[in-house]
PDB file of C-alpha atoms in Angstrom:
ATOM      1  CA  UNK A 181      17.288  50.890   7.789  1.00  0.00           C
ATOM      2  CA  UNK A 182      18.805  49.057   4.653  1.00  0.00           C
ATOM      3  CA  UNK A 183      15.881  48.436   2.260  1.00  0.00           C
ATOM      4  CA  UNK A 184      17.778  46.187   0.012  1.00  0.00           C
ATOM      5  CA  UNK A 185      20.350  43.757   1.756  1.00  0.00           C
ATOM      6  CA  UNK A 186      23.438  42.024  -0.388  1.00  0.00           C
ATOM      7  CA  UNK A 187      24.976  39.644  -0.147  1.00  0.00           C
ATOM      8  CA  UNK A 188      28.145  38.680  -0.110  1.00  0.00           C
ATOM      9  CA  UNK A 189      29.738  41.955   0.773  1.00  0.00           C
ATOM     10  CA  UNK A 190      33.035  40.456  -0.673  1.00  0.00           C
ATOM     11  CA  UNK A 191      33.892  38.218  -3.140  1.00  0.00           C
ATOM     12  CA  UNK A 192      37.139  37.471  -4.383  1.00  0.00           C
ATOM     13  CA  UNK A 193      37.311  34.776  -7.015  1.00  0.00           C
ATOM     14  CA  UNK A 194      39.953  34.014 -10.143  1.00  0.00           C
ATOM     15  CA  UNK A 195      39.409  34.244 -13.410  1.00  0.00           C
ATOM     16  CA  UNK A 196      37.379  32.122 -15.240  1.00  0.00           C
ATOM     17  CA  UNK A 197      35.235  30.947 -11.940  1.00  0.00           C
ATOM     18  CA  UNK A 198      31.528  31.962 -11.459  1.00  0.00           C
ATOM     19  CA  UNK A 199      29.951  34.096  -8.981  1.00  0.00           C
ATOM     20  CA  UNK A 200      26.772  34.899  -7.653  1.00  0.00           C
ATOM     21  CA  UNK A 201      25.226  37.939  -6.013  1.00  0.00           C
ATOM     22  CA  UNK A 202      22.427  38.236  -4.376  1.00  0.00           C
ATOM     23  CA  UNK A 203      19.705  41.319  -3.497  1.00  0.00           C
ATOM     24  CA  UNK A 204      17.227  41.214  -1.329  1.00  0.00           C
ATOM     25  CA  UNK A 205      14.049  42.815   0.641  1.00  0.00           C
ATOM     26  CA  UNK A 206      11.228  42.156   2.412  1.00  0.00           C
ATOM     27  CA  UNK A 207       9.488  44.984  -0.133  1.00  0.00           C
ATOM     28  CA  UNK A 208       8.212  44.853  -3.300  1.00  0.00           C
ATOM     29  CA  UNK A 209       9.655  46.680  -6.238  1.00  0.00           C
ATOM     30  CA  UNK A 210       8.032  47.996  -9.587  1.00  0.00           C
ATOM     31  CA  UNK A 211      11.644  46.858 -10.893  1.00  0.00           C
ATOM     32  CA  UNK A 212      15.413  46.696  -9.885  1.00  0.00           C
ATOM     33  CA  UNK A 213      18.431  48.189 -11.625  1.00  0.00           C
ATOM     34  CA  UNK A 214      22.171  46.676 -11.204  1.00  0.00           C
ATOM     35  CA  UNK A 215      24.871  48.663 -11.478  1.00  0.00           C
ATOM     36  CA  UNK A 216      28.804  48.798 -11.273  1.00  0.00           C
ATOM     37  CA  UNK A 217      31.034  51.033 -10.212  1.00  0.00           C
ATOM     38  CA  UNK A 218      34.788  50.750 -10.976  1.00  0.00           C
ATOM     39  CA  UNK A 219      37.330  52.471  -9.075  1.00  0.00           C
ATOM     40  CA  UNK A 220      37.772  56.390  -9.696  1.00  0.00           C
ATOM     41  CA  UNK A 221      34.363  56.122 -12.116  1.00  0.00           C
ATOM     42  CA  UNK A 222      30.492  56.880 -11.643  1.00  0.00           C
ATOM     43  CA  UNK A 223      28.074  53.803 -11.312  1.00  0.00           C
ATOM     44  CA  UNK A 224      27.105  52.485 -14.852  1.00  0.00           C
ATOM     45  CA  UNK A 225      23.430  50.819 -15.263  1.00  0.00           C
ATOM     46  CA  UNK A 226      23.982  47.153 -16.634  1.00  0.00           C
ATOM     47  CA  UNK A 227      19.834  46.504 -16.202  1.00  0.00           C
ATOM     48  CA  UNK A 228      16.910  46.815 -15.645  1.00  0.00           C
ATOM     49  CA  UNK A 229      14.443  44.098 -14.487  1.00  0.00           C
ATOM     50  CA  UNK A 230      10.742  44.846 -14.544  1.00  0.00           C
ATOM     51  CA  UNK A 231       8.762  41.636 -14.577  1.00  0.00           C
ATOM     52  CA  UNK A 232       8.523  39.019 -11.924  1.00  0.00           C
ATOM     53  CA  UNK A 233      10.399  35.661 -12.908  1.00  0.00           C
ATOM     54  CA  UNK A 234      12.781  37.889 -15.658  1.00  0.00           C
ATOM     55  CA  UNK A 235      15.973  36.485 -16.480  1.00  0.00           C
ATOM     56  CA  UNK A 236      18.306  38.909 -18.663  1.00  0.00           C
ATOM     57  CA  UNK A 237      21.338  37.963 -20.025  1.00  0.00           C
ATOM     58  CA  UNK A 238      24.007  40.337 -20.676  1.00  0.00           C
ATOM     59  CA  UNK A 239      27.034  38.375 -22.258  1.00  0.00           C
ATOM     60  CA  UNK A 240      28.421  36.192 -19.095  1.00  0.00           C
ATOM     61  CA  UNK A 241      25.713  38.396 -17.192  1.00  0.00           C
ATOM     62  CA  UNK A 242      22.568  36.659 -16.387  1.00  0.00           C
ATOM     63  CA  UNK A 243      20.323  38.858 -14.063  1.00  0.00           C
ATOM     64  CA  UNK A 244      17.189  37.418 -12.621  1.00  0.00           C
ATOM     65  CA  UNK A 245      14.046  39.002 -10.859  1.00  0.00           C
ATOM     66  CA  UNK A 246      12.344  37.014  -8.256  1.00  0.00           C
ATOM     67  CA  UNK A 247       8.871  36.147  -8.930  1.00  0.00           C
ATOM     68  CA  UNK A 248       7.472  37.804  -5.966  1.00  0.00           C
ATOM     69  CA  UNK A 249       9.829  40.872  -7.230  1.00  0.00           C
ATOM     70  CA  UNK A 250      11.137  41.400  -3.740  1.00  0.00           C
ATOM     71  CA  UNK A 251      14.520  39.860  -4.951  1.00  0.00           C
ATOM     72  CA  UNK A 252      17.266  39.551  -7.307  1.00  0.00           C
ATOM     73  CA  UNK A 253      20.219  37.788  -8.432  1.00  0.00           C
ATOM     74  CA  UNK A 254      23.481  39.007 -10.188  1.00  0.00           C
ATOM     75  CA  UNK A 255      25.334  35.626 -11.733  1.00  0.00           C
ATOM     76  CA  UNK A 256      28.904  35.890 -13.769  1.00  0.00           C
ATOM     77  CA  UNK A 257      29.841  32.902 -15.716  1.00  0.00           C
ATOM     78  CA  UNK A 258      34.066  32.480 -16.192  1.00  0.00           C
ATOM     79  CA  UNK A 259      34.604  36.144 -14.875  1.00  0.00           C
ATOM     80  CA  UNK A 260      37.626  38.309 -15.743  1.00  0.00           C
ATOM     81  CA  UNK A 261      39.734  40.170 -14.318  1.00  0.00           C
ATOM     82  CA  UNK A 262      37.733  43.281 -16.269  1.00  0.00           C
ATOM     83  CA  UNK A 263      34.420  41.964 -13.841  1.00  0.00           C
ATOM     84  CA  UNK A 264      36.288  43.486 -11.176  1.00  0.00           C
ATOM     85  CA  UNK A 265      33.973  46.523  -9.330  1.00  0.00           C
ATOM     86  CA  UNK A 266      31.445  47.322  -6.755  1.00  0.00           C
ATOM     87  CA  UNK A 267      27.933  45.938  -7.986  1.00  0.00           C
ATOM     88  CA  UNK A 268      24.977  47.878  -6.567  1.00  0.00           C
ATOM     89  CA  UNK A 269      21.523  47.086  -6.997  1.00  0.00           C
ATOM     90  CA  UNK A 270      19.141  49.728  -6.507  1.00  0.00           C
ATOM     91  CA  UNK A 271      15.380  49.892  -6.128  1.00  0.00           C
ATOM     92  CA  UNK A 272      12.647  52.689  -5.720  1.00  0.00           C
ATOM     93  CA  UNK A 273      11.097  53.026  -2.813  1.00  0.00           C
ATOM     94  CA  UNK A 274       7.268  53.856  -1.825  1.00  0.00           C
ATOM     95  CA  UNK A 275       8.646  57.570  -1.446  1.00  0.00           C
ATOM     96  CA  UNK A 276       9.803  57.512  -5.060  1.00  0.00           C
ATOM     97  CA  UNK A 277      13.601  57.425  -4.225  1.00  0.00           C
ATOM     98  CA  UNK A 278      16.134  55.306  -5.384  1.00  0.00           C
ATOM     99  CA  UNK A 279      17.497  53.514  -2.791  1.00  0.00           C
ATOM    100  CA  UNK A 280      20.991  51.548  -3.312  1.00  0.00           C
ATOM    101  CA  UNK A 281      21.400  48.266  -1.536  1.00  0.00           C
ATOM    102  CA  UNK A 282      25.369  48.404   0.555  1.00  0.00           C
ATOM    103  CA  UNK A 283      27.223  46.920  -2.696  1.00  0.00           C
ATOM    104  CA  UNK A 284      28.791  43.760  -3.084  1.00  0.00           C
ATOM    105  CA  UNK A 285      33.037  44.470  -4.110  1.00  0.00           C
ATOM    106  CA  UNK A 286      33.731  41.838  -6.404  1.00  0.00           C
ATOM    107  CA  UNK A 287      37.983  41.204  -7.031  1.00  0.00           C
ATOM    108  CA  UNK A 288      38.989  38.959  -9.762  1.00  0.00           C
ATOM    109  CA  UNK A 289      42.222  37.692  -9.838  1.00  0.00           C
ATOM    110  CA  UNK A 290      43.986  36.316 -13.117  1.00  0.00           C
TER     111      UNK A 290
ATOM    112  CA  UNK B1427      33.548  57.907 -21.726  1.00  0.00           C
ATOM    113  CA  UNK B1428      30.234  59.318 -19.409  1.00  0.00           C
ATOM    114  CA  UNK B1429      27.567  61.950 -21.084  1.00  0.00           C
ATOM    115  CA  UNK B1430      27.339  63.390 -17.181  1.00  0.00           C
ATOM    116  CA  UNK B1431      30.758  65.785 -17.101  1.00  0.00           C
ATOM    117  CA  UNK B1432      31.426  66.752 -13.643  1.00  0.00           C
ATOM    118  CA  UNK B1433      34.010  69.387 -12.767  1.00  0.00           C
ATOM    119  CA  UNK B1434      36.429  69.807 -10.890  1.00  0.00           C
ATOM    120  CA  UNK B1435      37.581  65.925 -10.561  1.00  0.00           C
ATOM    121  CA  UNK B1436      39.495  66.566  -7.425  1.00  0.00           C
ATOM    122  CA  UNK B1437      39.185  69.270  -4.562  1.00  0.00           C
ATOM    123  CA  UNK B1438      40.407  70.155  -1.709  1.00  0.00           C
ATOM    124  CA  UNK B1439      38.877  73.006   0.733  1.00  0.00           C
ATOM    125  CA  UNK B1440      39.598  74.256   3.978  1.00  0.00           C
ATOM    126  CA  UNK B1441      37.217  74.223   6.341  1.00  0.00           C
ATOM    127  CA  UNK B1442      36.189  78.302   5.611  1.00  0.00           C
ATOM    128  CA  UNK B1443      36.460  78.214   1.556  1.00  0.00           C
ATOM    129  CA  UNK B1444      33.534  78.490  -0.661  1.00  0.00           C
ATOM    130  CA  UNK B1445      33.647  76.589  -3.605  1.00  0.00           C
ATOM    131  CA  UNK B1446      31.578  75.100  -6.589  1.00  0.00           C
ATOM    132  CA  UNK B1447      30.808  71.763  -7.824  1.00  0.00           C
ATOM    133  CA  UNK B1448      29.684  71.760 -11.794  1.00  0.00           C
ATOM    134  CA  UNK B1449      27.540  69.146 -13.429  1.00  0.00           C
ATOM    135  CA  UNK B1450      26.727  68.803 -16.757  1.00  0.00           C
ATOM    136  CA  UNK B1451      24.593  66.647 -19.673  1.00  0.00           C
ATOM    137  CA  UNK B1452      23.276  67.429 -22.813  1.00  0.00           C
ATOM    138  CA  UNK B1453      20.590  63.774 -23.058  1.00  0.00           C
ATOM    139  CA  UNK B1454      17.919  65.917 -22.581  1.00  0.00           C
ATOM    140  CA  UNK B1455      17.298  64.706 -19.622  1.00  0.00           C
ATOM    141  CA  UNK B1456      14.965  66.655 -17.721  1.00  0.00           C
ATOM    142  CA  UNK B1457      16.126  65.144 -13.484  1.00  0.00           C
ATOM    143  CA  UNK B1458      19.292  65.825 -12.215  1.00  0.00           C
ATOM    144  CA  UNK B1459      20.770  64.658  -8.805  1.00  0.00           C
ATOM    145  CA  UNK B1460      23.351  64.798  -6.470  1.00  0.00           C
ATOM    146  CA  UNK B1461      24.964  61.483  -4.258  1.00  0.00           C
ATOM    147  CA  UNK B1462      27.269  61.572  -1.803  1.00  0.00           C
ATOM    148  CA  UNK B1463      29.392  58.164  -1.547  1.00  0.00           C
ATOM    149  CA  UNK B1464      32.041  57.185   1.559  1.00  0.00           C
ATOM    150  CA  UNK B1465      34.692  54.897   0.946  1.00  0.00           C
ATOM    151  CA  UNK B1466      33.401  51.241   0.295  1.00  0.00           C
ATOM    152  CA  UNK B1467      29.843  52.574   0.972  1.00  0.00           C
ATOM    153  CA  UNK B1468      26.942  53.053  -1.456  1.00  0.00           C
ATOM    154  CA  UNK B1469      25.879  56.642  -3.038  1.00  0.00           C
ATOM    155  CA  UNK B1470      23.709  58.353  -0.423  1.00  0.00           C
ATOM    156  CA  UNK B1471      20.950  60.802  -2.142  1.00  0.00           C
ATOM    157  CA  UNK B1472      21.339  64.359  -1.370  1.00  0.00           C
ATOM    158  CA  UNK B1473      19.123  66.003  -3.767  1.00  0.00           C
ATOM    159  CA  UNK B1474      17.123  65.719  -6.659  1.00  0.00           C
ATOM    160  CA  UNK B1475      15.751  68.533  -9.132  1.00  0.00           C
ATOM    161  CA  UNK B1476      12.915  67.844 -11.340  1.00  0.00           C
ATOM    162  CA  UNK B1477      12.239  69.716 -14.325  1.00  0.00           C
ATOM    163  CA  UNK B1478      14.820  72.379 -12.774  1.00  0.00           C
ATOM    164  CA  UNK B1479      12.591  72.706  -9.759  1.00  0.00           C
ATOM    165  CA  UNK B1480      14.255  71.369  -6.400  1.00  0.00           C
ATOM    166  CA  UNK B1481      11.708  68.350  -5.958  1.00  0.00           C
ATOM    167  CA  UNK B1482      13.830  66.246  -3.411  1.00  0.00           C
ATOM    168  CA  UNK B1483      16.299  67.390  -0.429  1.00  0.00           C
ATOM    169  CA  UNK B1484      17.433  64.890   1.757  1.00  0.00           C
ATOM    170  CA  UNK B1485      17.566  66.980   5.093  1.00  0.00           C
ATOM    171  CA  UNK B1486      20.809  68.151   4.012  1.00  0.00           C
ATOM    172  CA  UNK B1487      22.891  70.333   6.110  1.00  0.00           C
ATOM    173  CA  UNK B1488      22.431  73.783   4.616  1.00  0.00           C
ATOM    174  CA  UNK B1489      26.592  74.391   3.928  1.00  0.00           C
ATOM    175  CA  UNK B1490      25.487  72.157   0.451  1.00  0.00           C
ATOM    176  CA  UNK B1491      23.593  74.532  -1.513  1.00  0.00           C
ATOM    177  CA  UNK B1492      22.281  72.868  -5.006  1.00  0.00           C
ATOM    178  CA  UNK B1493      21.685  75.307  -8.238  1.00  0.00           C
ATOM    179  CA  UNK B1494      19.774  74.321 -11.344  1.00  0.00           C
ATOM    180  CA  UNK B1495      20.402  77.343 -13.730  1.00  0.00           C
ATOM    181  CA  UNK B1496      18.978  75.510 -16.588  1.00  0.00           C
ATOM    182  CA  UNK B1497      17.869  71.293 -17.424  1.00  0.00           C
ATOM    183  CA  UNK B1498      21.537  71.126 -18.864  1.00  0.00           C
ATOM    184  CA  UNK B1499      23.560  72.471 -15.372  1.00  0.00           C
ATOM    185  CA  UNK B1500      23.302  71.170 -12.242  1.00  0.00           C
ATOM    186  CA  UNK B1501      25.768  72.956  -9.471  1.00  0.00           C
ATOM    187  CA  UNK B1502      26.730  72.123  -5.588  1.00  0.00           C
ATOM    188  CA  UNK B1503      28.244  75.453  -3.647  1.00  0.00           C
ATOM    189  CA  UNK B1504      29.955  74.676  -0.448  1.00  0.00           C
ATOM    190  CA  UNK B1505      30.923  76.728   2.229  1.00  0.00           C
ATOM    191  CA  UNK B1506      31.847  75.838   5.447  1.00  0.00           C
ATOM    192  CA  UNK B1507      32.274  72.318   5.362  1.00  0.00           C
ATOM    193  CA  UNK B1508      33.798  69.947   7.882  1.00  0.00           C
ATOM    194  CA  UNK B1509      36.255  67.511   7.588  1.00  0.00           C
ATOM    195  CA  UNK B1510      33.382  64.658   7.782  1.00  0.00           C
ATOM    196  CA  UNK B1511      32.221  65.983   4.559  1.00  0.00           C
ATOM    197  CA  UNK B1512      34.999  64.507   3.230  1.00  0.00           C
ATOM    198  CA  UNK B1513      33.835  61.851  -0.135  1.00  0.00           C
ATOM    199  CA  UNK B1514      33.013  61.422  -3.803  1.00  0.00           C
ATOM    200  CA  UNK B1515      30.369  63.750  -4.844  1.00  0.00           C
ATOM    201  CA  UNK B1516      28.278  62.171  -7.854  1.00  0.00           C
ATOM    202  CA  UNK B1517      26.193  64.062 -10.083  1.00  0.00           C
ATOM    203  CA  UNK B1518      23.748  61.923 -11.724  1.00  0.00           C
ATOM    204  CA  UNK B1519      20.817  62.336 -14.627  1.00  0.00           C
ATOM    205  CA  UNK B1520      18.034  60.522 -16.210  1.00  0.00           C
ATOM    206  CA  UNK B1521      15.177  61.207 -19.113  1.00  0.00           C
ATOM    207  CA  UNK B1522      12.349  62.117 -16.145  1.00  0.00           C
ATOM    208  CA  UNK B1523      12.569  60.790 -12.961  1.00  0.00           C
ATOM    209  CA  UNK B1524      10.306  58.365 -13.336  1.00  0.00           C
ATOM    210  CA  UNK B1525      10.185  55.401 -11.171  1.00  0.00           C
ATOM    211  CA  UNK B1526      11.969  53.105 -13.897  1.00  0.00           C
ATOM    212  CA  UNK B1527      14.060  55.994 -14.883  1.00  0.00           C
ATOM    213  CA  UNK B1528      17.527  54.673 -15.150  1.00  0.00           C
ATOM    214  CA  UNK B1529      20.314  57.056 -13.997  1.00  0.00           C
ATOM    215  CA  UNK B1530      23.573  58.137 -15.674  1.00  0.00           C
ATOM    216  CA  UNK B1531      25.954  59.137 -13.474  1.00  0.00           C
ATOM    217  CA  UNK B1532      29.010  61.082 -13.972  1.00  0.00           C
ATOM    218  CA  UNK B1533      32.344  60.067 -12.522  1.00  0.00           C
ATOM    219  CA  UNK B1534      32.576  62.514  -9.531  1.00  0.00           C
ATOM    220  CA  UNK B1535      34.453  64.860  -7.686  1.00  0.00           C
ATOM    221  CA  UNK B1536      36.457  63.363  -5.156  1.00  0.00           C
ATOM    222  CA  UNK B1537      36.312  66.059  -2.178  1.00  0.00           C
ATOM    223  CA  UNK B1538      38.451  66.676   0.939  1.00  0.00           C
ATOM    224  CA  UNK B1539      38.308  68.956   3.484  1.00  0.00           C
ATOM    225  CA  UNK B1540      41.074  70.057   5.302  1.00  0.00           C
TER     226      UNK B1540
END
């Protein structure tokens, strides 16, 4: 069973549009990390969100945490072609694990 | 580049080889872990050593035996694998393994078995 669904699974967009991805579960979290992975690389952490209703910003990243904490939201503004990756968003579960959601693949295209 | 250095980068086994995965970090960090990841498919957790004591294993098949010879080494011996077990192997750390503990992964070693 998925703990954390995404949405979309696949999102292919040109540069300089905006895109949204989305995380969610019918459990609560303590906090939720996003990460990406490029092709050939290890997942890389872009944040952590701990508190219900947080919106980070990372550059044209804006990551929010939903006030009930049982979802979250990934949204590029203007993406490049360097946005390109699989985004993951990952939450611990009541066992202590982290569990990845499936991973949304996000292509830009210049 | 990552602080998590994982050797070799690519492998290929037959079916009755033994061989060795190698992980390593020098953060400190006192968890280490292991993820397996398919093709298009998030990382799967295989196992996870606290304080170099094994503190998680994923009911995974015993041809993936996990070392911790000290916090700074993590290693993966294989023997006997099948064709299935076929991915990208990730080795992954962070500070303590706390619940907000953020992990840094390494870039993998891509695995096939012939």
């Amino acid at each position: 069973t998925q703990l954390l669904e995404q949405s979309p699974q696949f999102l292919s967009i040109q540069e300089g549009e905006n895109l949204t991805v989305y995380c969610n579960s019918s459990s609560v979290f303590s906090s939720l990390q996003w990460y990406r992975q490029e092709p050939g690389e290890g997942p890389v952490l872009l944040v952590t969100v701990v508190t219900g209703g947080e919106v980070k910003k990372l550059k044209r990243l804006t990551f929010q945490f939903g006030d009930a904490r049982k979802d979250s939201s990934l949204h590029i503004t203007a993406a490049q072609t360097g946005d390109t990756g699989l985004y993951l968003c990952a939450g611990t579960d009541s066992w202590g694990k982290l569990q990845f959601g499936a991973g949304t693949q996000v292509v830009v295209t210049p | 580049d990552t602080e998590v250095t994982q050797t070799p980068k690519h492998l290929v086994m037959g079916m009755t080889n033994k061989k060795s995965l190698k992980c390593e970090q020098h953060m400190g960090h006192r968890a280490m872990y292991w993820y397996k990841q398919k093709a298009k498919k998030p990382p799967e957790l295989m196992f996870v050593y606290s304080y170099e004591k094994l503190s998680i294993n994923e009911s995974v098949p015993s041809r993936f035996s996990p070392e911790c010879p000290n916090s700074s080494l993590l290693n993966l011996h294989l023997h006997a694998l099948q064709p299935e077990d076929s991915a990208l192997y990730l080795c992954a750390s962070s500070p303590d393994g706390g619940e907000n503990s953020p992990l840094h992964f390494g870039n993998g070693t891509r695995l096939t078995v012939t």
